[in-house]
């Protein structure tokens, strides 16, 4: 009869019905095999194989098994144990299965207020947007600062300090030219067009700096500015137009082509770019969402200034 010591690194724990063998070839390995023995102790079969494995490639272990049933013992028998790789469960991020854009959308929805987005989770901090009383002067400040932001975003992707920025040229979501037409229309109506104010200037300075050193964070702002305008932004524009523009729809809220397809094209590009990012880089992008909302919210509130 062979000695178990010859088959290190296994040791066993017998009882009346089964024997459990443990592998200890490394601190990360614990191979557990439960064997059910027939009465004569000769026909062993593996009932429950591997419960915890070394997180490396698949491997096979041959162990000599000794059974015990009641009293007495049976000879060692050779049993081949097949083990497959078992890795620590990977943390799942909300929306991850559908692509990184869905992760960004999920984070953004948590920051939206319910009066702006139906999936929003936050209550409005102040007066709901539907109860705002906009003014022409305030709305002009809002449009001017938005033009400054879109001018900056479009210039950054044209310059493409990082190669991935070039993916977002000519998407059909660009707003700079549309805003220029709207401001010209207001000028023709006799309104004085103001200079950019502090919220717009602060945001564009931040975007310029960010775009040169932190592409993941910059792309977070790119996504939130453009996509938010196509949803909550257009809703706000409609409410403002009803109150102070005799329901006139500005060019800022119009798109050439099917908007849903334009958005899908950009989603695909964003997902493609994010495929090369590490999980740390993706998280860096997601973490920037709150700052994007902060800057955009300051510009939005110009409407009632």
Coordinates of C-alpha atoms in Angstrom, one line a residue:
X1 CA 0.0 0.0 0.0
X2 CA 1.4 3.4 -1.0
X3 CA 1.9 6.1 1.5
X4 CA 0.0 9.4 1.2
X5 CA 3.2 11.3 1.9
X6 CA 4.4 10.1 -1.5
X7 CA 1.7 12.2 -3.1
X8 CA 2.3 15.5 -1.4
X9 CA 0.8 18.2 -1.7
X10 CA -2.5 16.4 -0.8
X11 CA -3.8 15.5 2.6
X12 CA -7.1 13.9 3.5
X13 CA -10.0 13.9 5.9
X14 CA -11.9 10.6 6.1
X15 CA -15.3 9.9 7.6
X16 CA -17.9 7.2 7.3
X17 CA -19.0 8.0 3.8
X18 CA -16.4 10.1 2.0
X19 CA -12.9 11.4 2.0
X20 CA -12.0 15.0 1.2
X21 CA -8.6 15.7 -0.3
X22 CA -7.0 19.2 -0.1
X23 CA -4.3 20.5 -2.4
X24 CA -1.8 22.9 -0.9
X25 CA 0.8 23.4 -3.5
X26 CA 0.5 27.1 -3.2
X27 CA -1.4 29.5 -0.8
X28 CA -3.8 30.3 -3.6
X29 CA -4.8 26.6 -4.2
X30 CA -7.4 24.5 -2.3
X31 CA -8.5 21.6 -4.4
X32 CA -11.5 19.8 -3.0
X33 CA -12.6 16.4 -4.2
X34 CA -15.5 14.6 -2.5
X35 CA -15.5 10.8 -3.3
X36 CA -18.5 8.5 -2.7
X37 CA -17.4 5.0 -1.9
X38 CA -19.3 1.8 -2.6
X39 CA -19.6 -0.7 0.2
X40 CA -16.5 -2.7 -0.9
X41 CA -14.6 0.6 -1.3
X42 CA -13.5 -0.3 -4.8
X43 CA -15.8 1.7 -7.1
X44 CA -15.1 5.4 -6.4
X45 CA -16.7 8.2 -8.4
X46 CA -16.3 11.9 -8.2
X47 CA -19.6 13.5 -7.0
X48 CA -18.6 17.0 -6.4
X49 CA -15.4 18.1 -8.0
X50 CA -13.8 21.5 -7.7
X51 CA -15.0 24.1 -5.3
X52 CA -12.0 26.4 -5.2
X53 CA -9.1 26.5 -7.6
X54 CA -5.9 28.3 -8.3
X55 CA -6.8 31.1 -10.7
X56 CA -4.4 30.0 -13.5
X57 CA -4.8 27.8 -16.6
X58 CA -6.6 24.5 -16.6
X59 CA -4.7 21.6 -15.0
X60 CA -5.1 17.9 -14.1
X61 CA -4.2 16.3 -10.8
X62 CA -3.8 12.6 -10.2
X63 CA -4.3 11.7 -6.6
X64 CA -4.2 8.4 -4.8
X65 CA -7.4 8.0 -2.8
X66 CA -7.9 5.9 0.3
X67 CA -11.4 5.3 1.4
X68 CA -12.9 4.5 4.8
X69 CA -16.4 3.0 5.4
X70 CA -17.3 2.2 8.9
X71 CA -14.3 0.2 10.1
X72 CA -11.4 -1.1 8.0
X73 CA -9.8 0.5 5.0
X74 CA -9.6 0.0 1.3
X75 CA -6.6 0.1 -1.0
X76 CA -5.4 3.4 -2.6
X77 CA -7.0 4.0 -6.0
X78 CA -5.8 6.4 -8.7
X79 CA -8.3 9.2 -9.4
X80 CA -7.8 11.8 -12.1
X81 CA -9.2 15.2 -11.0
X82 CA -9.9 17.7 -13.8
X83 CA -9.8 21.3 -12.7
X84 CA -10.8 24.3 -14.7
X85 CA -9.9 27.9 -14.2
X86 CA -12.0 29.8 -11.5
X87 CA -11.3 33.5 -11.3
X88 CA -12.6 35.9 -8.7
X89 CA -16.0 37.2 -9.9
X90 CA -15.5 40.4 -11.9
X91 CA -17.3 43.5 -10.5
X92 CA -20.2 44.4 -12.8
X93 CA -20.9 48.1 -13.5
X94 CA -24.4 49.2 -14.3
X95 CA -24.9 49.2 -18.1
X96 CA -21.6 47.5 -18.8
X97 CA -23.1 44.7 -20.7
X98 CA -24.5 47.1 -23.3
X99 CA -21.3 49.1 -23.8
X100 CA -19.6 52.0 -22.2
X101 CA -22.0 54.6 -23.4
X102 CA -24.7 52.8 -21.3
X103 CA -22.5 53.1 -18.3
X104 CA -22.2 56.9 -18.9
X105 CA -25.9 57.2 -19.4
X106 CA -26.6 55.4 -16.1
X107 CA -24.3 57.7 -14.1
X108 CA -25.8 60.7 -15.8
X109 CA -29.4 59.6 -15.0
X110 CA -28.6 59.5 -11.3
X111 CA -27.7 63.2 -11.5
X112 CA -30.6 64.4 -13.6
X113 CA -33.6 65.9 -11.9
X114 CA -37.0 64.4 -12.5
X115 CA -38.3 67.6 -14.1
X116 CA -35.7 67.3 -16.9
X117 CA -35.5 63.5 -17.5
X118 CA -38.1 60.9 -16.8
X119 CA -35.4 58.5 -15.6
X120 CA -33.9 61.3 -13.4
X121 CA -33.3 60.3 -9.7
X122 CA -32.8 63.7 -8.1
X123 CA -35.4 66.2 -6.9
X124 CA -34.9 69.7 -8.2
X125 CA -32.8 71.8 -5.7
X126 CA -34.8 74.9 -6.4
X127 CA -37.8 75.9 -8.6
X128 CA -38.6 73.3 -11.2
X129 CA -37.7 74.3 -14.7
X130 CA -41.3 74.2 -15.8
X131 CA -42.0 77.1 -13.4
X132 CA -39.1 79.2 -14.5
X133 CA -39.8 82.7 -15.8
X134 CA -37.2 83.3 -18.5
X135 CA -36.2 86.6 -19.9
X136 CA -34.8 87.6 -23.3
X137 CA -31.7 89.0 -21.8
X138 CA -31.1 85.9 -19.7
X139 CA -31.8 83.6 -22.6
X140 CA -29.3 85.5 -24.8
X141 CA -26.7 85.0 -22.1
X142 CA -27.5 81.3 -22.1
X143 CA -27.2 81.1 -25.9
X144 CA -23.9 83.1 -26.0
X145 CA -22.3 81.0 -23.3
X146 CA -23.5 77.8 -25.1
X147 CA -21.9 79.0 -28.3
X148 CA -18.6 79.5 -26.6
X149 CA -18.8 76.0 -25.2
X150 CA -19.7 74.4 -28.5
X151 CA -17.0 76.5 -30.3
X152 CA -14.5 75.1 -27.8
X153 CA -15.6 71.5 -28.1
X154 CA -15.5 71.6 -31.9
X155 CA -12.1 73.2 -32.0
X156 CA -10.7 70.6 -29.6
X157 CA -11.9 67.7 -31.8
X158 CA -10.5 69.4 -34.9
X159 CA -7.1 69.9 -33.2
X160 CA -7.2 66.3 -31.8
X161 CA -4.4 66.5 -29.2
X162 CA -5.3 62.8 -28.7
X163 CA -6.1 60.7 -31.7
X164 CA -9.4 59.5 -30.4
X165 CA -10.8 63.0 -30.5
X166 CA -10.7 62.9 -34.3
X167 CA -13.4 60.2 -34.2
X168 CA -15.9 62.9 -33.2
X169 CA -15.5 65.3 -36.1
X170 CA -18.5 65.9 -38.4
X171 CA -21.0 63.9 -36.3
X172 CA -24.0 66.0 -37.2
X173 CA -24.5 67.0 -33.6
X174 CA -22.4 70.2 -33.9
X175 CA -24.2 73.3 -32.7
X176 CA -21.8 76.2 -33.2
X177 CA -23.1 77.2 -36.7
X178 CA -26.7 76.8 -35.6
X179 CA -26.2 79.1 -32.6
X180 CA -24.5 81.7 -34.8
X181 CA -27.7 81.8 -36.9
X182 CA -29.9 82.2 -33.9
X183 CA -27.8 85.0 -32.4
X184 CA -27.9 86.8 -35.8
X185 CA -31.7 86.5 -35.8
X186 CA -31.9 88.1 -32.3
X187 CA -29.7 90.9 -33.5
X188 CA -32.0 91.5 -36.5
X189 CA -34.9 91.7 -34.0
X190 CA -33.0 94.7 -32.4
X191 CA -31.5 92.8 -29.4
X192 CA -28.0 93.5 -28.2
X193 CA -25.9 90.4 -28.1
X194 CA -23.9 90.2 -24.8
X195 CA -20.3 89.1 -24.3
X196 CA -19.8 85.6 -22.8
X197 CA -20.3 85.5 -19.1
X198 CA -18.4 83.9 -16.3
X199 CA -20.1 80.4 -16.4
X200 CA -19.3 79.9 -20.1
X201 CA -15.7 81.3 -19.8
X202 CA -14.9 79.2 -16.8
X203 CA -16.3 76.0 -18.4
X204 CA -14.4 76.5 -21.7
X205 CA -11.1 77.2 -19.9
X206 CA -11.6 74.0 -17.9
X207 CA -12.4 72.0 -21.1
X208 CA -9.3 73.4 -22.9
X209 CA -7.0 72.4 -20.0
X210 CA -8.7 69.0 -19.5
X211 CA -8.5 68.1 -23.2
X212 CA -4.7 68.4 -23.2
X213 CA -4.0 66.1 -20.3
X214 CA -7.0 63.8 -19.5
X215 CA -8.8 62.4 -22.6
X216 CA -11.2 60.2 -20.6
X217 CA -12.4 63.1 -18.6
X218 CA -12.8 65.3 -21.6
X219 CA -14.8 62.7 -23.5
X220 CA -17.2 62.6 -20.5
X221 CA -17.9 66.3 -21.0
X222 CA -18.2 65.8 -24.8
X223 CA -20.8 63.1 -24.3
X224 CA -22.9 64.9 -21.6
X225 CA -22.9 68.3 -23.4
X226 CA -24.1 66.9 -26.8
X227 CA -26.4 64.2 -25.6
X228 CA -28.1 66.2 -22.9
X229 CA -28.9 68.9 -25.4
X230 CA -30.8 66.4 -27.6
X231 CA -33.0 65.4 -24.8
X232 CA -33.6 67.7 -21.8
X233 CA -32.1 70.6 -23.6
X234 CA -34.6 70.5 -26.4
X235 CA -37.4 70.2 -23.8
X236 CA -36.2 73.3 -22.1
X237 CA -35.9 75.2 -25.4
X238 CA -39.5 74.4 -26.2
X239 CA -40.7 75.7 -22.8
X240 CA -38.7 78.9 -23.2
X241 CA -40.0 79.4 -26.7
X242 CA -43.6 79.1 -25.5
X243 CA -43.1 81.8 -22.9
X244 CA -41.0 84.4 -24.6
X245 CA -40.5 83.6 -28.3
X246 CA -44.1 83.1 -29.4
X247 CA -43.2 79.4 -29.9
X248 CA -40.5 80.0 -32.4
X249 CA -38.1 77.0 -32.7
X250 CA -34.5 78.1 -32.8
X251 CA -31.9 76.5 -35.0
X252 CA -30.1 75.4 -31.9
X253 CA -32.7 72.7 -31.5
X254 CA -32.9 71.5 -35.1
X255 CA -30.8 68.8 -36.6
X256 CA -30.0 67.9 -40.2
X257 CA -30.8 64.3 -40.7
X258 CA -32.4 61.7 -38.4
X259 CA -31.4 62.6 -34.9
X260 CA -31.7 59.0 -33.6
X261 CA -29.3 57.8 -36.2
X262 CA -26.8 60.6 -35.6
X263 CA -26.9 59.7 -31.9
X264 CA -26.4 56.1 -32.6
X265 CA -23.4 56.8 -34.8
X266 CA -21.8 58.7 -32.0
X267 CA -22.6 56.0 -29.4
X268 CA -20.9 53.5 -31.6
X269 CA -17.8 55.7 -31.9
X270 CA -17.7 56.3 -28.1
X271 CA -18.0 52.6 -27.4
X272 CA -15.2 51.9 -29.9
X273 CA -12.9 54.4 -28.3
X274 CA -13.6 53.1 -24.8
X275 CA -12.8 49.5 -25.8
X276 CA -9.1 50.4 -25.5
X277 CA -9.5 51.9 -22.0
X278 CA -8.6 50.1 -18.8
X279 CA -11.2 49.8 -16.1
X280 CA -9.4 52.6 -14.2
X281 CA -9.6 54.9 -17.3
X282 CA -13.3 54.2 -17.7
X283 CA -13.9 55.0 -14.1
X284 CA -12.0 58.2 -14.5
X285 CA -14.4 59.2 -17.3
X286 CA -17.5 58.3 -15.2
X287 CA -16.2 60.2 -12.2
X288 CA -16.1 63.4 -14.3
X289 CA -19.9 63.4 -14.8
X290 CA -20.7 65.4 -11.8
X291 CA -18.4 68.2 -12.9
X292 CA -20.0 68.2 -16.3
X293 CA -23.4 68.7 -14.7
X294 CA -22.1 71.4 -12.4
X295 CA -20.7 73.5 -15.3
X296 CA -23.7 73.0 -17.6
X297 CA -26.1 73.7 -14.7
X298 CA -24.5 77.1 -14.1
X299 CA -24.9 78.0 -17.8
X300 CA -28.5 76.8 -17.8
X301 CA -29.5 79.0 -14.9
X302 CA -28.5 82.1 -16.9
X303 CA -31.9 81.7 -18.6
X304 CA -33.6 83.2 -15.4
X305 CA -30.8 85.7 -14.6

